Short mmCIF file of C-alpha atoms in Angstrom, two decimals:
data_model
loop_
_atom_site.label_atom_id
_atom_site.label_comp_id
_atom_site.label_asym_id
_atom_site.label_seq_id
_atom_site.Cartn_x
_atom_site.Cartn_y
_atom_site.Cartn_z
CA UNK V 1 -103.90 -22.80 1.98
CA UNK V 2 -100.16 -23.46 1.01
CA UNK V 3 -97.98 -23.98 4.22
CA UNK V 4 -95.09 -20.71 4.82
CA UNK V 5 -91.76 -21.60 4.05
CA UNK V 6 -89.41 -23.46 6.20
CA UNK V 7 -86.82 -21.13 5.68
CA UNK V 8 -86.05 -18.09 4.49
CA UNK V 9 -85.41 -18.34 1.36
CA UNK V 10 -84.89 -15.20 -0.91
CA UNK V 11 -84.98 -16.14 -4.73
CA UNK V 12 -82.29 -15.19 -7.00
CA UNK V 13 -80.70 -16.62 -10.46
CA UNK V 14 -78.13 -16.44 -12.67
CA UNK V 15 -77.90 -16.71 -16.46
CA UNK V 16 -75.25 -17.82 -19.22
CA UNK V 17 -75.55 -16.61 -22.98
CA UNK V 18 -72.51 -18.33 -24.50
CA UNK V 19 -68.60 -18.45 -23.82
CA UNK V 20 -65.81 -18.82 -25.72
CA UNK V 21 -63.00 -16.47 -27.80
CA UNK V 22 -64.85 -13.58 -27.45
CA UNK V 23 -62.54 -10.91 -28.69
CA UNK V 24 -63.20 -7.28 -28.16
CA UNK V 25 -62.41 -6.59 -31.74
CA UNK V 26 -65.38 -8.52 -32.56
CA UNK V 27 -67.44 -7.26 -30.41
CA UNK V 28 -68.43 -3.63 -31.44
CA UNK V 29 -70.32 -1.40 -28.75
CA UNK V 30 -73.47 -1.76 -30.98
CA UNK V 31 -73.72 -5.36 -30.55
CA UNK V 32 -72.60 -5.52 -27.09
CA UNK V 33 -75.61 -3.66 -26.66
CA UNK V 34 -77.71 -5.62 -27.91
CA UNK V 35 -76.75 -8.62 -25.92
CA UNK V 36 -76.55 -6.79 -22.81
CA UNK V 37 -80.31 -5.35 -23.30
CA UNK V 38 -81.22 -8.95 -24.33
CA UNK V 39 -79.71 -10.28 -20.77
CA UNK V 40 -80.72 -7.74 -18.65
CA UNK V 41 -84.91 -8.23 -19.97
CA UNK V 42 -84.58 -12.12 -19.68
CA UNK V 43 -82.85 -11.73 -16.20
CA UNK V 44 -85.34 -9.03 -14.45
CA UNK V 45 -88.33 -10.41 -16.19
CA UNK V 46 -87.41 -14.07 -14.46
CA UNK V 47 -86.50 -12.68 -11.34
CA UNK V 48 -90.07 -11.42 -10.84
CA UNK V 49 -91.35 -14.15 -11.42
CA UNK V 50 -89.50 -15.57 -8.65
CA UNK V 51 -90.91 -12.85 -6.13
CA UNK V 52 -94.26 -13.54 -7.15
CA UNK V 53 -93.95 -16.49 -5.79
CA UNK V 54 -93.17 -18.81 -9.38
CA UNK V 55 -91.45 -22.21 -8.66
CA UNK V 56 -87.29 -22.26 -9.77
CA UNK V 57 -88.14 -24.62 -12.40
CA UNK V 58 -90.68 -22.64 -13.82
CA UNK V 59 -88.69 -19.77 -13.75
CA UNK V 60 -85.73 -21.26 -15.48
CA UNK V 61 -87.91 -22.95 -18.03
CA UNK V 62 -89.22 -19.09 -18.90
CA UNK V 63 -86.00 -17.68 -18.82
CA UNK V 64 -84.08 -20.02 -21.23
CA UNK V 65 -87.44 -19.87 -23.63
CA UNK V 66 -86.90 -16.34 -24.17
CA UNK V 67 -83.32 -17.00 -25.20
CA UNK V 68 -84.25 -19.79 -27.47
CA UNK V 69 -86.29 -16.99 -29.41
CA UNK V 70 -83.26 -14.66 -29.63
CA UNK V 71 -81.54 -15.02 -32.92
CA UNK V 72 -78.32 -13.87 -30.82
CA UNK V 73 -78.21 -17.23 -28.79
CA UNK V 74 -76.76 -20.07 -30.01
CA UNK V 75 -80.51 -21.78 -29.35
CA UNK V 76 -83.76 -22.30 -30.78
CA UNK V 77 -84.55 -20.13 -33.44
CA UNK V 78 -80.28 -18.88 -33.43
CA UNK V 79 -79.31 -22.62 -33.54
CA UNK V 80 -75.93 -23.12 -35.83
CA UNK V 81 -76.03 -25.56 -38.62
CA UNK V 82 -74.18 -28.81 -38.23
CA UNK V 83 -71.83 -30.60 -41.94
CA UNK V 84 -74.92 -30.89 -43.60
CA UNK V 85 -76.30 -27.38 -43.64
CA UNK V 86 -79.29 -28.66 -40.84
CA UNK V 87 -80.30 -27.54 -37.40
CA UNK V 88 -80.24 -30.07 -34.62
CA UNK V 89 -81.31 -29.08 -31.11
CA UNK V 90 -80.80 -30.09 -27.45
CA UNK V 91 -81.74 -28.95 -24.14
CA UNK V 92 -81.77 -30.38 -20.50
CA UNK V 93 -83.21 -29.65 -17.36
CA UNK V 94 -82.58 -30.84 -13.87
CA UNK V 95 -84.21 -29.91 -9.75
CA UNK V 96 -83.06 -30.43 -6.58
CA UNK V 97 -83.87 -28.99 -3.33
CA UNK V 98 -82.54 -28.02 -0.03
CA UNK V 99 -85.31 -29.24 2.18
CA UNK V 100 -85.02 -33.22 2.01
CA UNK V 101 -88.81 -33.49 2.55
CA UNK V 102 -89.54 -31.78 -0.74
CA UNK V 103 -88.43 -35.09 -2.28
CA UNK V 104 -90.51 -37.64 -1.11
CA UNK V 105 -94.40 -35.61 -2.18
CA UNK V 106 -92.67 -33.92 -5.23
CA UNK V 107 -94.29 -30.44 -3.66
CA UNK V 108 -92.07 -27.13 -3.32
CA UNK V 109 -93.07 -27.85 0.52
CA UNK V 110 -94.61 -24.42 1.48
CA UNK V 111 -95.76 -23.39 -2.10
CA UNK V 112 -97.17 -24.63 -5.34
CA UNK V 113 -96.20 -28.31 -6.38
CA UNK V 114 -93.08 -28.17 -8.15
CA UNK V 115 -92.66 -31.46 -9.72
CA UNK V 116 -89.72 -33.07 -11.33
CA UNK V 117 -88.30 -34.43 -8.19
CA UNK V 118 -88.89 -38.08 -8.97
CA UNK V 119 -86.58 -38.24 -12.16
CA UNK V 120 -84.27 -35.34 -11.30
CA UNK V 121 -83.29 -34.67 -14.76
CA UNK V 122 -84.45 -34.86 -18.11
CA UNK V 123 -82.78 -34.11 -22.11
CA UNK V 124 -83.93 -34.05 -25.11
CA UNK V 125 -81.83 -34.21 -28.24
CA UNK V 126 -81.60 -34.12 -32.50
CA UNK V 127 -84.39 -31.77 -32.33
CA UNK V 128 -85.39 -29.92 -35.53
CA UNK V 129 -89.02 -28.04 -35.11
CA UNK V 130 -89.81 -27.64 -31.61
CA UNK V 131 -89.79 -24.18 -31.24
CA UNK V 132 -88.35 -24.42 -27.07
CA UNK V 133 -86.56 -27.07 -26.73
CA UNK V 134 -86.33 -26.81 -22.92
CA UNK V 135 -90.03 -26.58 -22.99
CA UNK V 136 -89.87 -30.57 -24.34
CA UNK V 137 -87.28 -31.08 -21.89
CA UNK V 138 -89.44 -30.17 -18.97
CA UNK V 139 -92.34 -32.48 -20.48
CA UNK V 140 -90.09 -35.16 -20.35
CA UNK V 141 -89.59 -34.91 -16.37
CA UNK V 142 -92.67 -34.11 -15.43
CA UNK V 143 -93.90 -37.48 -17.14
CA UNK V 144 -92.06 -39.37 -14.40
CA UNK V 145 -94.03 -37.61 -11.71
CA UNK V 146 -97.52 -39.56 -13.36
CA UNK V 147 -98.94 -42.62 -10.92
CA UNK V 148 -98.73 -44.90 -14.64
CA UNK V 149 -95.02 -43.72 -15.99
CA UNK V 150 -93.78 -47.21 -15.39
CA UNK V 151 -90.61 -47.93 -17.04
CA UNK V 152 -90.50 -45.84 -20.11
CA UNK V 153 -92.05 -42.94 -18.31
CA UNK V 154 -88.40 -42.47 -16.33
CA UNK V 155 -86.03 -42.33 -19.50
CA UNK V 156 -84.13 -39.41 -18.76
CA UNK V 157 -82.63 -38.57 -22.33
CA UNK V 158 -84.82 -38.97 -25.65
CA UNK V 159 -84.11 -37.81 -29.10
CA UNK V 160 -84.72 -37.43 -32.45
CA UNK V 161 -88.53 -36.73 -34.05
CA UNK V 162 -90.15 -39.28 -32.47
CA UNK V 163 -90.01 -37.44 -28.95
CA UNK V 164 -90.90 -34.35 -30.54
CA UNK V 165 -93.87 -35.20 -32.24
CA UNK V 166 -95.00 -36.46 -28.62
CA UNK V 167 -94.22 -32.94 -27.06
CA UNK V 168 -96.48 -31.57 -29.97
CA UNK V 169 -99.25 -33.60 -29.10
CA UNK V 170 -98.75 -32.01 -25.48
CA UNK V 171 -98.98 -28.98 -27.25
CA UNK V 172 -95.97 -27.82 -27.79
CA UNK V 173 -95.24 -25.21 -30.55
CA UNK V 174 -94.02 -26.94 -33.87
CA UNK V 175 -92.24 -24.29 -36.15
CA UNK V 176 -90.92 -24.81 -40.07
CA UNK V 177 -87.59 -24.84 -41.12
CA UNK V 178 -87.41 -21.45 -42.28
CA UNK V 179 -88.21 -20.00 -37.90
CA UNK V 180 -85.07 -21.11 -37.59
CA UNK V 181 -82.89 -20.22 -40.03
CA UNK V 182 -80.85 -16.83 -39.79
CA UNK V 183 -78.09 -15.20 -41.73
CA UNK V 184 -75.54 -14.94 -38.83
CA UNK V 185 -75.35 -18.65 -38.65
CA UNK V 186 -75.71 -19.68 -42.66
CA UNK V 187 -72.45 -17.13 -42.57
CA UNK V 188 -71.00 -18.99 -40.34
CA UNK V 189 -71.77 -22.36 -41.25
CA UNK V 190 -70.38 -21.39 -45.11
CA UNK V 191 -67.36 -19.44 -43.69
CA UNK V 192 -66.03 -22.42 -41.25
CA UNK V 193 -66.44 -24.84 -44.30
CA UNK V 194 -64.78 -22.57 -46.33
CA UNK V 195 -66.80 -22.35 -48.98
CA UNK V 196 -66.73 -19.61 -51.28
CA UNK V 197 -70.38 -20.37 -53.10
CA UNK V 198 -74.02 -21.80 -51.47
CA UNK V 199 -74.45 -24.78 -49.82
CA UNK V 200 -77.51 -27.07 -50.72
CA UNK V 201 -79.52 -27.44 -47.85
CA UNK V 202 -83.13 -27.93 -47.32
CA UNK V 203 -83.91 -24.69 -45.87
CA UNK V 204 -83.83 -23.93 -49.47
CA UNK V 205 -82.20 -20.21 -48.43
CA UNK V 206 -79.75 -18.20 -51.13
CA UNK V 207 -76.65 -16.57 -50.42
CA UNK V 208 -76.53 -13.70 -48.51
CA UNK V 209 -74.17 -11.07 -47.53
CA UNK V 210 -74.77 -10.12 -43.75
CA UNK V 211 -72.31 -9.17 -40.67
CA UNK V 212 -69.90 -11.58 -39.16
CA UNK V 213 -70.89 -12.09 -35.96
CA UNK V 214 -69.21 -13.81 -33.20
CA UNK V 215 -70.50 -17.29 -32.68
CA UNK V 216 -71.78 -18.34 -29.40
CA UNK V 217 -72.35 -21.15 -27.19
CA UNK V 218 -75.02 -22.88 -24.85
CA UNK V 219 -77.13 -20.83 -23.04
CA UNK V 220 -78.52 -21.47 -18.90
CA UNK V 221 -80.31 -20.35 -16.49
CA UNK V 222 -79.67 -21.63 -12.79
CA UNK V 223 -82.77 -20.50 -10.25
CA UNK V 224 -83.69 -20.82 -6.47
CA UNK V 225 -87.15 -20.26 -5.37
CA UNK V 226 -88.74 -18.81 -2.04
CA UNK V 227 -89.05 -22.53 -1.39
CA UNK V 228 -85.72 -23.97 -1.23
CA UNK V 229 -85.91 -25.53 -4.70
CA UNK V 230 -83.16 -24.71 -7.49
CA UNK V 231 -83.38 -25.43 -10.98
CA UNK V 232 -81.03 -25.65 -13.65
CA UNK V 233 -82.26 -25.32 -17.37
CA UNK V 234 -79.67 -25.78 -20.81
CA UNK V 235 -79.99 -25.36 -24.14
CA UNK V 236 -77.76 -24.85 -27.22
CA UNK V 237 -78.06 -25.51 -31.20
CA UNK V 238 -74.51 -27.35 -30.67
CA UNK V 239 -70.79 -26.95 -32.72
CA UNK V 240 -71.27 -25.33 -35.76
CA UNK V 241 -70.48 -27.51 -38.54
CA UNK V 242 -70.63 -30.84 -35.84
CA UNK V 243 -71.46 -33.77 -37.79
CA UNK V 244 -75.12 -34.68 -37.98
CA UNK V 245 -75.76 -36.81 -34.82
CA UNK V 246 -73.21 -35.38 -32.35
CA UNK V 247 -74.97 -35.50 -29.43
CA UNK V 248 -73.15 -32.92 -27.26
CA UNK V 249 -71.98 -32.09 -23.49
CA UNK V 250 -76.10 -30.43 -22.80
CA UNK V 251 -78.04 -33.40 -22.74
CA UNK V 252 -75.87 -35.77 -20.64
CA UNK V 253 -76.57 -35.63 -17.02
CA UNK V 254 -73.24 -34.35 -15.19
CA UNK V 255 -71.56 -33.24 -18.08
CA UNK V 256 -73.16 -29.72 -18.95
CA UNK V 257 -75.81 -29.47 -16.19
CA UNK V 258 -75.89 -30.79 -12.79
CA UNK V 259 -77.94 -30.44 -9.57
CA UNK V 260 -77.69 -32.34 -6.33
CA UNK V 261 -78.30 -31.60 -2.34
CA UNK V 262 -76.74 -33.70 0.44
CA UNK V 263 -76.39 -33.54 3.91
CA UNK V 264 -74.02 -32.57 6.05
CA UNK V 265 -73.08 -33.13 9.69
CA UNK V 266 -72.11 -29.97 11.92
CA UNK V 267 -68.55 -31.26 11.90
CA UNK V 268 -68.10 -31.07 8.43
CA UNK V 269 -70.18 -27.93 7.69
CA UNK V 270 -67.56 -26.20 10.10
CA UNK V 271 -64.62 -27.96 8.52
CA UNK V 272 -64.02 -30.42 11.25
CA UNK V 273 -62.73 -33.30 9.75
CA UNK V 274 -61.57 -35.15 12.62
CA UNK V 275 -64.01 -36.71 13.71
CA UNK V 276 -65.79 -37.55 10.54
CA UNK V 277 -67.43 -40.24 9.87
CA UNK V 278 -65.12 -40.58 6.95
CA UNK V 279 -61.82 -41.06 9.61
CA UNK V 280 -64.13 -43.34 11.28
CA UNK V 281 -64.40 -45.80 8.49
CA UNK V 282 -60.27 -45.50 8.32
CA UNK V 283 -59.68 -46.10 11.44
CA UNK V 284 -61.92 -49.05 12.05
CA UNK V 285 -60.95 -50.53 8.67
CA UNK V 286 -56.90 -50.58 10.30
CA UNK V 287 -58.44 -52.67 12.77
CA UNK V 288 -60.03 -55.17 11.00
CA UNK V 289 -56.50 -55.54 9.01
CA UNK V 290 -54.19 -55.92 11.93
CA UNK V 291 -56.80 -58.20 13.72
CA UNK V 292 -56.43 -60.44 10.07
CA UNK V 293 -52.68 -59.61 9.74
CA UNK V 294 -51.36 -60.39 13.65
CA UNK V 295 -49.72 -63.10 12.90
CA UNK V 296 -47.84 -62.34 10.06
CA UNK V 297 -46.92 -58.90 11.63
CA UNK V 298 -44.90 -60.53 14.69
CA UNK V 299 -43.80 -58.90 18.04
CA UNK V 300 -43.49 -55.59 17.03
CA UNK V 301 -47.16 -54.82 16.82
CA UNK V 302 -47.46 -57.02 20.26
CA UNK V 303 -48.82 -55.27 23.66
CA UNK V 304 -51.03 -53.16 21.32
CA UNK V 305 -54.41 -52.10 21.93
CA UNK V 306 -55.81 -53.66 19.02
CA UNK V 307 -58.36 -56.90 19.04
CA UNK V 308 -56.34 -60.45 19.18
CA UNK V 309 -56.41 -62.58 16.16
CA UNK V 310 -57.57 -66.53 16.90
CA UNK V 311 -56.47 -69.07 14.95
CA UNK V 312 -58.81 -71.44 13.69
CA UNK V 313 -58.81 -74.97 15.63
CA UNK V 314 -57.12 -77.86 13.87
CA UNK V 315 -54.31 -79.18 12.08
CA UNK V 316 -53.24 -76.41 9.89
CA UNK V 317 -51.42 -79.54 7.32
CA UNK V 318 -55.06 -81.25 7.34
CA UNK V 319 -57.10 -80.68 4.12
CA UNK V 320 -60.33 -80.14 6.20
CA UNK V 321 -57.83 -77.11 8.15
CA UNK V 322 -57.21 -75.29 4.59
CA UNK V 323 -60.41 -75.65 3.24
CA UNK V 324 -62.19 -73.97 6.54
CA UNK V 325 -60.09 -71.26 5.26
CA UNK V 326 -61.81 -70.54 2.18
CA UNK V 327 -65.12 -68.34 2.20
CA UNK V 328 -68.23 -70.36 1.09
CA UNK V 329 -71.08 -68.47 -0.73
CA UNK V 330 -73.01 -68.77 1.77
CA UNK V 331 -70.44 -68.50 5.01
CA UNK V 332 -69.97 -65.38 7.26
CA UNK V 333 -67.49 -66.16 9.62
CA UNK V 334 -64.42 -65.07 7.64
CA UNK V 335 -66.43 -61.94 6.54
CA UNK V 336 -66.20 -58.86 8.40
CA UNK V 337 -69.86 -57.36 8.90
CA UNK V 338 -69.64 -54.34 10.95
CA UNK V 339 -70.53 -50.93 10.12
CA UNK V 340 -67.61 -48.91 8.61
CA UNK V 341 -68.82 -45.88 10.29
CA UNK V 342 -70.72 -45.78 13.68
CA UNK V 343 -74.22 -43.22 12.78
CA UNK V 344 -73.40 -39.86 13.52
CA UNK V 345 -75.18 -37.96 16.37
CA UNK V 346 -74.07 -34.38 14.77
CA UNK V 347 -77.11 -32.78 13.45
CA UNK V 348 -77.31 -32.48 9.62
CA UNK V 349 -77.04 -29.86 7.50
CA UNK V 350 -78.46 -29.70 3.93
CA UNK V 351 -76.81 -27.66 1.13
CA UNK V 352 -78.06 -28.09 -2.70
CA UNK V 353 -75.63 -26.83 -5.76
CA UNK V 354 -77.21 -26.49 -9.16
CA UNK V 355 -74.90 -25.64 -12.20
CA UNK V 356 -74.89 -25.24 -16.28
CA UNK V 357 -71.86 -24.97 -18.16
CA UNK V 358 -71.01 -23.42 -21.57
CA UNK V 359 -68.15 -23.74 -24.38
CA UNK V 360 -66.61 -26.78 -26.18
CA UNK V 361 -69.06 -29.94 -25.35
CA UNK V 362 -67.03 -32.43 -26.06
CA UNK V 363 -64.67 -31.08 -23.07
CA UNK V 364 -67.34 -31.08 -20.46
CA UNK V 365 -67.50 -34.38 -21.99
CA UNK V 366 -64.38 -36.12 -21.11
CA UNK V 367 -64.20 -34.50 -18.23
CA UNK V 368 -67.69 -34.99 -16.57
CA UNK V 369 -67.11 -31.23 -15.73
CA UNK V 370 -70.54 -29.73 -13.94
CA UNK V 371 -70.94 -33.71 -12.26
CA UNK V 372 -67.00 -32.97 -11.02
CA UNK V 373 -68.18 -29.55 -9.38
CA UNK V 374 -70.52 -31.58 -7.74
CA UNK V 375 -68.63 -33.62 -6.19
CA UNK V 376 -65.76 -31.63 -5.28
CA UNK V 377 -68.53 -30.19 -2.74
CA UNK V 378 -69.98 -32.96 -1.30
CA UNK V 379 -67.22 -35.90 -1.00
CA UNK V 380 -64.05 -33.13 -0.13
CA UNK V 381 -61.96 -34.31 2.92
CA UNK V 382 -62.73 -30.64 3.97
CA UNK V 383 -65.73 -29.00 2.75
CA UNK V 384 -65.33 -27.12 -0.72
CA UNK V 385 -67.43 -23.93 -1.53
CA UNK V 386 -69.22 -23.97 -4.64
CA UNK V 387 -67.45 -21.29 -5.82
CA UNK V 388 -63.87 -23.04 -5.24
CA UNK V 389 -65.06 -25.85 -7.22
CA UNK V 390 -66.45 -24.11 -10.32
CA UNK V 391 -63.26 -22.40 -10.04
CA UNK V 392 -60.86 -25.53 -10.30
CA UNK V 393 -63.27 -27.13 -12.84
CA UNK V 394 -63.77 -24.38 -15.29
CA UNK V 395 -61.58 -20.90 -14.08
CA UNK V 396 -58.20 -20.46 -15.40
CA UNK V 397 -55.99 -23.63 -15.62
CA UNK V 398 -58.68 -25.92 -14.18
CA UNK V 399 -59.90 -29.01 -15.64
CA UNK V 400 -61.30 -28.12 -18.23
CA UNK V 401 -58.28 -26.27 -19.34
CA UNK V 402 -55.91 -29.14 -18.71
CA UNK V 403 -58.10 -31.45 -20.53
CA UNK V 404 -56.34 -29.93 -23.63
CA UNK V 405 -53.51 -29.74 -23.34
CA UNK V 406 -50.98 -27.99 -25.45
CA UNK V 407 -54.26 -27.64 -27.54
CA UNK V 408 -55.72 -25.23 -25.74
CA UNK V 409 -56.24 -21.63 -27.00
CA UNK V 410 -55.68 -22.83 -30.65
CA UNK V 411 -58.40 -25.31 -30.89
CA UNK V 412 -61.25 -24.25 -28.98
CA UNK V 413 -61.21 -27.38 -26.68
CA UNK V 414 -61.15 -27.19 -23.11
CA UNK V 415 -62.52 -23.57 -23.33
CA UNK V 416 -65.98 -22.66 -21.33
CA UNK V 417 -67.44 -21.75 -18.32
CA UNK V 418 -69.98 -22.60 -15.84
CA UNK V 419 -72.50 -20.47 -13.54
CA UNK V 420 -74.18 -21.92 -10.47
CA UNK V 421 -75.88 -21.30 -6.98
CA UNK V 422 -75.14 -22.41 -3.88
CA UNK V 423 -78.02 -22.71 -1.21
CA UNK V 424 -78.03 -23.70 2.84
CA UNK V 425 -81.03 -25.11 4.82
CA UNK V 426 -80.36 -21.81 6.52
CA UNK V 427 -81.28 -19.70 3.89
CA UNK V 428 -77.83 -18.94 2.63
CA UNK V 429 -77.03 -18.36 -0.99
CA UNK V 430 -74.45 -17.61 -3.26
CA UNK V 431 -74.74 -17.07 -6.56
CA UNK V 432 -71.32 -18.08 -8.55
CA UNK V 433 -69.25 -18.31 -11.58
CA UNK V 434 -65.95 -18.45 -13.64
CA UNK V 435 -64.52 -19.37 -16.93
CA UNK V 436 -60.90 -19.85 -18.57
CA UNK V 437 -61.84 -18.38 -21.86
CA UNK V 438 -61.48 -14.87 -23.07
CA UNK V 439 -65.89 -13.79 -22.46
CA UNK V 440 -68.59 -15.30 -21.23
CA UNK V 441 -72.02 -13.53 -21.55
CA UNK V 442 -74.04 -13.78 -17.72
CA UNK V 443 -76.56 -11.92 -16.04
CA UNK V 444 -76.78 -11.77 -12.37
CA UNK V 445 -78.12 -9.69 -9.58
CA UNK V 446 -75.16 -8.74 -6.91
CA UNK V 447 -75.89 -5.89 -4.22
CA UNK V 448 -74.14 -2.60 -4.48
CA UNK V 449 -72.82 -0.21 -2.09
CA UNK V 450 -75.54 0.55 -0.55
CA UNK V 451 -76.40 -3.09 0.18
CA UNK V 452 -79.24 -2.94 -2.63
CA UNK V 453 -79.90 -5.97 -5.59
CA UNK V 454 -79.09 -4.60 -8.98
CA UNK V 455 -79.11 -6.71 -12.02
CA UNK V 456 -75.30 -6.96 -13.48
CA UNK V 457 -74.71 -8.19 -17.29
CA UNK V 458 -70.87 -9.23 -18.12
CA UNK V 459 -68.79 -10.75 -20.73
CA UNK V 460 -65.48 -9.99 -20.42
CA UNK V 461 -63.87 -10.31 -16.72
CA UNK V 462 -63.30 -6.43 -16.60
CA UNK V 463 -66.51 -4.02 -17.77
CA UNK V 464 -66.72 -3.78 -21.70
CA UNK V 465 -64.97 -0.59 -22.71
#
C-alpha cells in the first residue's frame, strides 16, 4: 500500500491558451464563448483528475492533449502553417518536486510512481503527424527513467520524423495531413503572405472563404499533485508563416518552460539576509585579499583584526625567490583552499516553481525568459516570490518587453506571458500569472467570497464585456 503524503498538499493548476494582440474588436461574444467553454472543460476535467489522486505530470499531459485537439489552439490539429504552406509541431515537458527525496527513486513519494525525475525535461520538435505532440514529449522523458537508456536514452530535445516514427511504434496516434489542416489557419497563412490567390501546398486543400479569426499562441498547462510534484507541459504549432525549420522558444529548456526546486535555509525563507551564507562567502573572501594584499596596503590597514601576511623566506632578487612565487600545477601553498561558506546549521526549506510561457518565441529566446523567473527566485539577495518574478519577466515593462525595444507593440516581439505555481514543503501554493500584451487566454481556480474554489477563465485583464 502507497505511503500518505508528507505534506499536505492540495492539487491545483493553471492553464494558458495563447497571448498576444488580442483586441476586443476581434473578439466577438460568440467566439469568446467558445474559448471560454473550451478552457473551463479542459481545466475542471484536469483538476479531477488531480483529486482522484492522478500524478501532475499526468494531469498536464491530459490537459494540453485536449487542447492539441481544439482547432482554436494554436496546437496539434489548430497548428499554423509556416513559408511553405506546412505544419511543423513542438511541445515540451518538464517535473520537479518539492520533497527532495522524490528525486533520488523517481516515485511521487506517497503515491503512484511519477517518473521523469531523472531527465527533468524533455522536447520534441519539426513534428508533422503525431496527433499530441506532448504525448511524444512525455515518451521522450520517461525513456531516461529505463535501467538501459545509456547515453542516447537522456537527449532531452529530438526532432524531426525520425523521433516520431519512434513514438508511433510506442503507440502513439499517427494522423494524415488533412487532421490537421483547418480554414482559420490556411486564412491566415494566405492573408499574412498577402496573397490574393491559393498557395500550393501538399495538403492539397482549395481556397476557401471562412472567418478571420484571431491567431493564437502556445498553449500550457502548469500542475501540482497531492504529492508535492508539479509539472509543466507546452505545446504550440509555432509563428505563422516562420520559415520551415525555426525551431522556437517551446522546446528549449528555460526559454518557454521551466521547473526547478531548491532549498532554502530559515534565514532566507524569512528574508534574513544577514547572515547568509551568501555574506559569508563575502566576507571571508575580504580576508583572504587583505591577508594577500598587506603589504602593498601599508599602515593604514595595520592594528586590524585581520590574519598577518608572511613573506616567503629568501632573497626576494634571487631567481629561486621569484620563481617560488609562481603556482606549479601541482602546488597548493599559494592556493587558498577553504570553504567560501561555513555549512549552515539553519534548517532547510524546499520550494519548487514550475512555469510555461506564451507569445513571440524568439523573445523568450533571447531572453532565457521562464529560466530568468527561475532564478530570480532562487539566487535573489532577498527572497523573490514567484509572482514578483513572472511579473518583472513577462508583466508590463519587464524583460520581455524591454527586449524590444522601440519595437514593441508594432512588431509583435517582446509580447507574451507566462503562468506558473509556486509550492512550499509546507504545503503552500500559489498559483500565478501576468503578461504585457493586450489578452492572454488562462484558466484557473481562485476561491471566492465565501472562501470556496471556483474555476475562473480570462483573457483580457478586466472581465470580457
Amino acid at each position: 500500500m502507497a505511503n500518505a503524503p508528507v505534506a499536505p498538499f492540495k492539487p491545483t493548476l493553471i492553464l494558458h491558451g495563447g497571448a498576444g494582440a488580442l483586441a476586443r474588436s476581434h473578439l466577438p461574444p460568440e467566439l469568446y464563448a467558445r474559448y471560454r467553454h473550451s478552457l473551463l472543460i479542459y481545466l475542471t476535467d484536469t483538476r479531477a483528475l488531480l483529486d482522484q489522486g492522478a500524478t501532475a505530470l499526468d494531469a498536464a499531459v491530459h490537459a494540453v492533449s485536449r487542447m492539441e485537439d481544439d482547432e482554436l489552439f494554436n496546437c496539434g490539429r489548430g497548428s499554423v502553417f509556416n513559408l511553405a504552406g506546412e505544419i511543423e509541431m513542438e511541445a515540451s515537458v518538464m517535473v520537479a518536486s518539492v520533497r527532495p527525496e522524490a528525486y533520488g527513486d523517481c516515485e511521487g513519494g506517497g503515491g503512484p510512481a511519477m517518473g521523469g525525475f531523472k531527465k527533468r525535461a524533455a522536447a520534441v520538435s519539426l513534428l508533422r503527424r503525431t496527433r499530441h505532440p506532448i504525448q511524444l514529449a512525455r515518451e521522450v522523458l520517461l525513456e531516461g527513467d529505463g535501467e538501459g537508456a545509456g547515453v542516447s536514452g537522456m537527449h532531452c530535445h529530438l526532432s524531426g520524423r525520425e523521433v516520431e516514427e519512434w513514438g508511433w511504434s510506442r503507440g502513439l496516434e499517427k494522423k494524415g495531413k488533412e487532421w490537421f489542416w483547418t480554414r482559420r489557419r490556411w486564412e491566415e497563412h494566405k492573408r499574412e503572405l498577402g496573397h490574393g490567390h491559393v498557395m500550393t501546398s501538399s495538403f492539397g486543400m482549395g481556397d476557401l472563404d471562412g472567418m478571420i479569426l484571431p491567431s493564437q499562441g502556445t498553449v500550457g498547462a502548469v500542475c501540482l499533485d497531492r504529492y508535492g510534484n508539479v509539472a509543466v507541459t507546452t505545446s504550440t504549432g509555432g509563428l505563422t508563416n516562420k520559415k520551415p525549420g525555426r525551431i522556437g522558444d517551446t522546446p528549449t529548456v528555460g526559454a518557454g518552460f521551466w521547473a526547478e526546486s531548491f532549498a532554502e535555509s530559515a534565514h532566507e525563507a524569512s528574508g534574513d539576509t544577514q547572515s547568509s551564507s551568501w555574506t559569508n562567502a563575502i566576507g571571508q573572501a575580504k580576508a583572504q585579499l587583505f591577508d594577500i594584499f598587506a603589504d602593498c596596503l601599508g599602515p593604514a590597514f595595520a592594528g586590524t583584526s585581520l590574519p598577518t601576511y608572511h613573506r616567503l623566506p629568501g632573497d626576494p632578487q634571487t631567481s629561486e625567490y621569484r620563481s617560488n612565487l609562481l603556482i606549479s600545477a601541482t602546488s597548493r601553498s599559494h592556493v587558498y583552499t577553504g570553504s567560501l561558506a561555513e555549512p549552515s546549521s539553519q534548517p532547510r526549506s524546499h520550494r519548487a516553481v514550475a512555469l510555461s510561457g506564451t507569445g513571440n518565441g524568439d523573445s523568450f529566446l533571447r531572453t532565457s525568459a521562464a529560466r530568468s523567473v527561475g532564478a530570480r527566485c532562487r539566487y535573489s539577495s532577498s527572497p523573490e516570490p514567484l509572482s514578483k518574478a513572472v511579473s518583472a519577466v513577462a508583466g508590463p515593462g519587464g524583460e520581455l518587453q524591454q527586449s524590444a525595444g522601440t519595437r514593441f507593440g508594432r512588431t509583435g516581439e517582446g509580447e507574451g506571458g507566462i503562468i506558473g505555481i509556486e509550492v512550499g514543503a509546507s504545503g503552500a501554493a500559489e498559483v500565478v500569472f501576468d503578461f504585457n500584451c493586450l489578452g492572454m487566454w488562462r484558466a484557473w481556480y481562485e476561491k471566492n467570497r465565501d472562501g470556496k474554489e471556483v474555476p475562473k477563465v480570462m483573457v483580457f485583464r478586466e472581465e470580457y464585456q
